[in-house]
Tab-separated table of C-alpha atoms in Angstrom:
chain	number	residue	atom	x	y	z
A	33	MET	CA	33.907	-0.519	30.095
A	34	PRO	CA	35.022	-4.636	29.136
A	35	ILE	CA	38.712	-5.153	30.315
A	36	ARG	CA	40.580	-5.741	26.762
A	37	ILE	CA	42.543	-8.348	26.588
A	38	ALA	CA	45.291	-9.888	24.138
A	39	ILE	CA	46.565	-13.382	23.832
A	40	VAL	CA	50.246	-13.791	23.501
A	41	GLY	CA	50.911	-17.685	22.243
A	42	PHE	CA	47.960	-18.844	20.041
A	43	GLY	CA	47.857	-22.518	20.261
A	44	LYS	CA	45.821	-25.145	21.026
A	45	ILE	CA	45.094	-24.358	24.357
A	46	ALA	CA	44.132	-20.564	23.194
A	47	ARG	CA	42.259	-21.288	20.515
A	48	ASP	CA	40.201	-24.024	22.780
A	49	GLN	CA	39.555	-21.978	26.416
A	50	HIS	CA	41.410	-18.982	26.300
A	51	VAL	CA	39.199	-17.721	23.166
A	52	PRO	CA	35.637	-18.849	24.315
A	53	ALA	CA	35.613	-18.207	27.751
A	54	ILE	CA	36.629	-14.229	26.857
A	55	ALA	CA	33.898	-14.450	24.380
A	56	ALA	CA	31.483	-15.434	27.104
A	57	ASP	CA	32.263	-12.708	29.913
A	58	PRO	CA	30.775	-9.750	29.657
A	59	ALA	CA	33.380	-8.174	31.667
A	60	LEU	CA	35.922	-8.852	29.265
A	61	GLU	CA	37.063	-8.764	25.022
A	62	LEU	CA	39.281	-10.097	22.678
A	63	VAL	CA	41.185	-7.188	21.050
A	64	ALA	CA	44.087	-8.732	19.751
A	65	VAL	CA	46.172	-12.106	19.813
A	66	SER	CA	50.125	-12.880	18.508
A	67	SER	CA	52.152	-15.817	17.662
A	68	PRO	CA	54.698	-17.063	15.079
A	69	ARG	CA	52.283	-18.517	13.195
A	70	LEU	CA	49.305	-16.768	13.138
A	71	GLY	CA	46.837	-18.005	10.987
A	72	PRO	CA	44.041	-16.760	8.443
A	73	ASP	CA	41.016	-18.162	11.139
A	74	SER	CA	42.892	-15.101	13.958
A	75	PRO	CA	39.361	-13.948	16.617
A	76	ALA	CA	40.890	-10.464	16.223
A	77	ARG	CA	43.490	-8.339	15.540
A	78	GLY	CA	47.027	-10.756	14.850
A	79	PHE	CA	50.398	-10.216	15.043
A	80	ARG	CA	53.869	-12.240	14.791
A	81	ASP	CA	55.605	-10.948	17.336
A	82	HIS	CA	54.430	-10.100	21.148
A	83	ARG	CA	56.511	-6.382	21.021
A	84	GLU	CA	54.876	-5.117	17.400
A	85	LEU	CA	51.741	-5.904	19.250
A	86	PHE	CA	52.854	-4.008	22.774
A	87	GLU	CA	53.682	-0.341	20.424
A	88	THR	CA	51.175	-1.033	17.664
A	89	MET	CA	48.258	-1.194	20.519
A	90	ALA	CA	49.570	1.229	23.024
A	91	GLY	CA	47.019	2.358	24.853
A	92	GLU	CA	43.934	-0.272	23.058
A	93	VAL	CA	44.649	-3.064	25.586
A	94	ASP	CA	44.375	-3.608	29.504
A	95	ALA	CA	45.842	-6.709	29.884
A	96	VAL	CA	47.496	-9.827	28.345
A	97	ALA	CA	47.083	-13.767	28.604
A	98	LEU	CA	50.474	-15.532	28.382
A	99	ALA	CA	50.271	-19.360	26.934
A	100	THR	CA	53.170	-19.555	25.103
A	101	PRO	CA	55.614	-22.516	26.259
A	102	PRO	CA	56.830	-21.360	29.925
A	103	GLY	CA	60.749	-21.314	28.893
A	104	VAL	CA	60.008	-18.107	27.288
A	105	ARG	CA	57.381	-17.100	29.767
A	106	HIS	CA	59.200	-14.690	31.995
A	107	ALA	CA	60.510	-12.832	28.745
A	108	ILE	CA	57.326	-11.594	27.238
A	109	ALA	CA	55.813	-10.942	30.829
A	110	ALA	CA	58.542	-9.002	31.908
A	111	GLU	CA	57.821	-6.791	28.989
A	112	ALA	CA	53.882	-6.575	29.182
A	113	LEU	CA	53.708	-5.527	33.308
A	114	ALA	CA	56.989	-2.700	31.534
A	115	ALA	CA	54.251	-2.059	29.319
A	116	GLY	CA	51.500	-1.202	31.827
A	117	LEU	CA	50.021	-4.237	31.120
A	118	HIS	CA	48.020	-6.884	33.958
A	119	VAL	CA	48.876	-10.562	33.362
A	120	LEU	CA	47.267	-13.933	33.654
A	121	LEU	CA	49.522	-16.458	33.060
A	122	GLU	CA	49.432	-19.941	31.865
A	123	LYS	CA	50.651	-23.009	34.097
A	124	PRO	CA	53.564	-23.477	34.864
A	125	PRO	CA	53.810	-19.618	35.485
A	126	ALA	CA	57.808	-19.348	34.515
A	127	ALA	CA	60.284	-21.677	34.235
A	128	THR	CA	61.655	-21.160	37.800
A	129	LEU	CA	61.154	-19.971	41.164
A	130	GLY	CA	63.014	-17.270	40.618
A	131	GLU	CA	61.382	-16.194	37.674
A	132	ILE	CA	57.882	-15.916	39.348
A	133	GLU	CA	59.366	-14.123	42.027
A	134	ASP	CA	61.070	-11.787	39.569
A	135	LEU	CA	57.904	-11.024	37.650
A	136	GLU	CA	55.947	-10.787	41.524
A	137	ARG	CA	58.619	-7.946	42.139
A	138	ARG	CA	58.042	-6.096	38.882
A	139	ALA	CA	54.390	-6.212	39.135
A	140	ARG	CA	54.234	-4.657	42.790
A	141	GLU	CA	56.171	-1.542	41.879
A	142	ALA	CA	54.528	-1.321	38.965
A	143	GLY	CA	51.148	-1.464	40.910
A	144	LEU	CA	49.338	-3.861	37.950
A	145	THR	CA	48.004	-7.554	38.606
A	146	LEU	CA	50.086	-10.532	38.033
A	147	PHE	CA	47.819	-13.589	38.545
A	148	ALA	CA	49.221	-17.574	38.523
A	149	ALA	CA	46.202	-19.297	36.320
A	150	TRP	CA	45.936	-23.120	37.691
A	151	HIS	CA	43.261	-23.945	35.944
A	152	SER	CA	42.962	-26.931	37.610
A	153	GLN	CA	41.656	-25.257	40.799
A	154	HIS	CA	38.744	-23.916	38.885
A	155	ALA	CA	37.530	-27.702	38.011
A	156	ALA	CA	34.389	-27.483	39.096
A	157	GLY	CA	34.537	-29.691	42.438
A	158	VAL	CA	37.923	-28.706	43.962
A	159	GLU	CA	36.539	-25.823	45.982
A	160	ALA	CA	33.811	-28.253	47.777
A	161	ALA	CA	36.345	-30.619	48.640
A	162	ALA	CA	38.713	-28.077	50.028
A	163	ARG	CA	35.808	-27.354	52.571
A	164	ALA	CA	35.271	-30.936	53.005
A	165	LEU	CA	39.041	-31.246	54.047
A	166	ALA	CA	38.973	-27.995	56.373
A	167	GLY	CA	40.659	-28.595	59.626
A	168	GLN	CA	41.362	-32.263	58.502
A	169	THR	CA	44.414	-34.908	59.020
A	170	VAL	CA	45.256	-36.379	56.159
A	171	ARG	CA	46.184	-40.200	56.724
A	172	ARG	CA	46.123	-41.555	52.878
A	173	LEU	CA	46.500	-40.055	49.114
A	174	LYS	CA	46.307	-41.295	46.449
A	175	VAL	CA	46.723	-39.589	42.907
A	176	GLU	CA	47.032	-40.967	39.505
A	177	TRP	CA	47.658	-38.425	36.876
A	178	PHE	CA	47.853	-40.671	33.452
A	179	GLU	CA	47.490	-39.891	30.039
A	180	ASP	CA	48.769	-39.979	26.375
A	181	VAL	CA	51.329	-37.499	25.585
A	182	ARG	CA	51.097	-38.456	21.858
A	183	LYS	CA	47.143	-37.342	21.993
A	184	TRP	CA	47.788	-34.096	24.275
A	185	HIS	CA	51.014	-32.694	22.958
A	186	PRO	CA	51.682	-34.237	19.496
A	187	GLY	CA	54.953	-32.489	18.312
A	188	GLN	CA	55.795	-30.061	20.511
A	189	ALA	CA	59.682	-30.888	20.897
A	190	TRP	CA	59.920	-28.226	23.484
A	191	ILE	CA	58.317	-29.964	25.819
A	192	TRP	CA	61.238	-32.226	25.942
A	193	ALA	CA	63.777	-29.888	26.458
A	194	PRO	CA	65.261	-28.833	29.456
A	195	GLY	CA	62.688	-26.930	31.095
A	196	GLY	CA	60.301	-27.845	29.328
A	197	PHE	CA	58.547	-29.895	32.506
A	198	GLY	CA	57.955	-33.397	30.517
A	199	VAL	CA	55.525	-35.210	32.150
A	200	PHE	CA	54.866	-32.549	34.867
A	201	ASP	CA	53.638	-30.076	32.639
A	202	PRO	CA	49.812	-31.717	33.204
A	203	GLY	CA	51.430	-33.253	36.595
A	204	ILE	CA	51.681	-30.216	37.705
A	205	ASN	CA	47.947	-29.965	37.652
A	206	ALA	CA	47.581	-32.693	39.712
A	207	LEU	CA	50.058	-31.001	42.308
A	208	SER	CA	47.874	-27.157	41.493
A	209	ILE	CA	44.913	-28.907	43.102
A	210	LEU	CA	46.473	-31.071	45.860
A	211	THR	CA	48.109	-27.142	47.145
A	212	ARG	CA	44.415	-25.942	47.099
A	213	ILE	CA	42.314	-28.552	48.847
A	214	LEU	CA	44.799	-29.650	51.471
A	215	PRO	CA	45.158	-28.687	55.051
A	216	VAL	CA	48.538	-28.827	55.200
A	217	PRO	CA	51.766	-27.950	53.400
A	218	LEU	CA	53.342	-31.070	50.758
A	219	PHE	CA	57.150	-31.843	51.088
A	220	VAL	CA	58.751	-34.448	48.339
A	221	ARG	CA	60.533	-37.035	50.234
A	222	GLU	CA	61.758	-38.707	47.277
A	223	ALA	CA	60.803	-39.341	43.461
A	224	LEU	CA	61.521	-41.924	40.999
A	225	LEU	CA	61.793	-40.127	37.507
A	226	SER	CA	61.537	-41.841	34.072
A	227	TYR	CA	63.763	-39.839	31.335
A	228	PRO	CA	63.484	-42.034	27.607
A	229	GLU	CA	67.083	-42.236	26.759
A	230	ASN	CA	66.841	-39.480	24.059
A	231	ARG	CA	65.466	-36.430	25.928
A	232	GLN	CA	65.402	-34.333	28.561
A	233	ALA	CA	62.860	-33.720	30.445
A	234	PRO	CA	60.676	-36.814	32.299
A	235	ILE	CA	57.764	-39.009	29.937
A	236	ALA	CA	57.163	-40.669	34.398
A	237	ALA	CA	57.539	-39.875	37.950
A	238	ARG	CA	56.296	-41.410	41.218
A	239	LEU	CA	56.438	-38.955	44.343
A	240	ASP	CA	56.475	-39.995	47.917
A	241	LEU	CA	55.389	-37.046	49.559
A	242	ALA	CA	55.390	-35.668	53.473
A	243	GLY	CA	52.719	-34.670	55.058
A	244	GLU	CA	51.149	-35.038	58.242
A	245	ALA	CA	50.738	-38.702	58.407
A	246	GLY	CA	50.394	-42.158	56.415
A	247	ALA	CA	50.716	-42.938	52.914
A	248	LEU	CA	51.002	-39.713	50.411
A	249	ARG	CA	51.691	-40.541	47.083
A	250	ALA	CA	51.041	-39.233	43.681
A	251	LYS	CA	51.801	-41.033	40.032
A	252	MET	CA	52.055	-39.254	36.887
A	253	ASP	CA	52.653	-40.635	33.241
A	254	TRP	CA	52.432	-39.836	29.790
A	255	ARG	CA	52.536	-43.262	28.235
A	256	HIS	CA	49.369	-44.040	29.258
A	257	SER	CA	47.189	-44.691	25.741
A	258	GLU	CA	43.706	-45.816	27.293
A	259	GLY	CA	41.715	-42.553	28.351
A	260	GLU	CA	43.147	-40.515	30.840
A	261	ARG	CA	42.937	-40.895	33.923
A	262	TRP	CA	43.142	-37.347	36.218
A	263	SER	CA	42.393	-38.699	40.084
A	264	ILE	CA	43.022	-37.860	43.706
A	265	ARG	CA	41.901	-39.937	46.757
A	266	VAL	CA	42.199	-38.374	50.313
A	267	GLU	CA	41.104	-40.491	53.080
A	268	THR	CA	41.571	-38.225	56.706
A	269	GLU	CA	41.547	-39.754	60.097
A	270	ALA	CA	38.168	-39.222	60.616
A	271	GLY	CA	37.419	-41.641	57.770
A	272	THR	CA	36.512	-39.470	55.141
A	273	ILE	CA	36.945	-39.722	52.112
A	274	VAL	CA	37.184	-37.545	49.076
A	275	GLU	CA	37.765	-38.202	45.170
A	276	LEU	CA	37.898	-36.035	42.931
A	277	ASP	CA	37.767	-37.706	39.439
A	278	SER	CA	38.233	-36.076	35.211
A	279	GLY	CA	40.479	-33.689	36.165
A	280	GLY	CA	38.644	-32.193	39.419
A	281	ALA	CA	34.863	-32.075	37.898
A	282	GLU	CA	33.669	-34.520	39.281
A	283	LEU	CA	33.837	-34.891	43.846
A	284	ARG	CA	32.851	-37.719	45.440
A	285	LEU	CA	32.083	-37.830	49.271
A	286	ASP	CA	32.593	-41.358	51.224
A	287	GLY	CA	31.531	-42.595	47.931
A	288	ARG	CA	28.856	-40.271	46.522
A	289	LEU	CA	28.593	-38.111	44.030
A	290	GLN	CA	28.089	-34.707	45.027
A	291	PRO	CA	26.710	-31.143	42.685
A	292	VAL	CA	29.233	-29.518	41.805
A	293	SER	CA	29.643	-25.513	39.878
A	294	PRO	CA	28.409	-25.172	36.379
A	295	LEU	CA	31.372	-23.150	35.841
A	296	GLY	CA	34.526	-24.770	34.208
A	297	GLU	CA	37.604	-24.034	34.549
A	298	TYR	CA	38.582	-21.236	31.741
A	299	PRO	CA	34.988	-18.991	32.456
A	300	SER	CA	36.129	-19.301	35.843
A	301	LEU	CA	40.234	-18.254	35.815
A	302	TYR	CA	38.850	-14.917	33.587
A	303	ARG	CA	36.015	-14.199	35.895
A	304	ARG	CA	39.000	-14.196	38.761
A	305	PHE	CA	41.508	-11.803	36.451
A	306	ALA	CA	38.525	-9.593	35.687
A	307	GLU	CA	38.027	-9.273	39.744
A	308	LEU	CA	41.763	-9.331	40.478
A	309	ILE	CA	42.322	-6.486	37.832
A	310	GLY	CA	38.865	-4.695	40.091
A	311	SER	CA	40.241	-4.426	43.478
A	312	GLY	CA	44.167	-4.110	42.216
A	313	ARG	CA	45.545	-7.328	43.920
A	314	SER	CA	47.370	-10.523	42.410
A	315	GLU	CA	47.053	-13.929	42.790
A	316	VAL	CA	50.653	-16.435	42.237
A	317	ASP	CA	50.297	-19.693	44.006
A	318	ARG	CA	54.380	-20.928	44.220
A	319	GLU	CA	53.084	-24.156	45.460
A	320	PRO	CA	52.852	-26.492	42.528
A	321	LEU	CA	56.230	-24.937	41.066
A	322	ARG	CA	57.771	-25.134	44.392
A	323	ILE	CA	56.444	-29.082	44.531
A	324	VAL	CA	57.878	-29.946	40.884
A	325	ALA	CA	61.007	-27.767	41.327
A	326	ASP	CA	62.119	-30.434	45.456
A	327	ALA	CA	60.747	-33.768	43.023
A	328	LEU	CA	63.765	-32.996	40.163
A	329	LEU	CA	66.475	-31.923	43.143
A	330	VAL	CA	65.933	-34.999	45.097
A	331	GLY	CA	64.367	-37.553	42.340
A	332	ALA	CA	66.444	-40.531	41.704
A	333	ARG	CA	66.699	-41.121	37.529
A	334	GLU	CA	65.668	-43.934	36.401
A	335	THR	CA	66.174	-44.960	31.821
A	336	VAL	CA	63.295	-45.779	30.278
A	337	GLU	CA	62.852	-46.559	25.972
A	338	PRO	CA	63.182	-44.005	23.417
A	339	PHE	CA	60.641	-41.971	23.135
A	340	LEU	CA	59.439	-41.394	19.176
A	341	ASP	CA	56.860	-38.699	18.382
């Protein structure tokens, strides 16, 4: 019998990524969706409130995927766990480290699966990049994560509010890849955060990171209108150069393009979710969220021109 899944939060990412990934996996079945702005094109039974979904479909749902803004995710996840449901959390998994720690405790006590679904960790080239860097000493790191907020988050006011993450909403994807591929933990040494004068979240960030040695830097910018640049370049003391482009979909080792997994990010995510449920385990990587929290703690702030959507 397939795992019966409901999606709470039915915006662009749910429509474009979650629904096709679930439909393509025979181990899963989409049985319900919930959104306050649910339209007539719902791919499964629809509800405008997640509580109504949990109550009405009690015993007919096994798991829930939360694709809501992070600010409301903890409360909904806690209610889902209390209802006996396994939980997949879109990235970032919660608004704070305290919230994700609380959800881990709740899932553990309930004997349920909690999965922090960092989709960029499942990009095609990431696992091979991790293998190439295993046991090596990193000498230099360069991250460029540039995109146009008007293209990827049009009209999404929540992303500029306190707890909305701003440029760290996409930038945390890069950090999630780093926590997966680098052989040592990262710490934020210095940061410069650029805040539009009319917003509460940064539109750009520059991070100087402390690792083993060398220059470790990451730049993120939401004002880039010339196409996306999602790239990571790692140089090791042994001279190995590992490059991930297109958000991790392309991998080069010492300049040579490498074969990568044909499985997409979200199909891989949902395959992993099914495996975790089947084995009765949880998987919660808090490191990307910690790095963002550290950047916000130590970062210098500069005010830049207003952002008008």
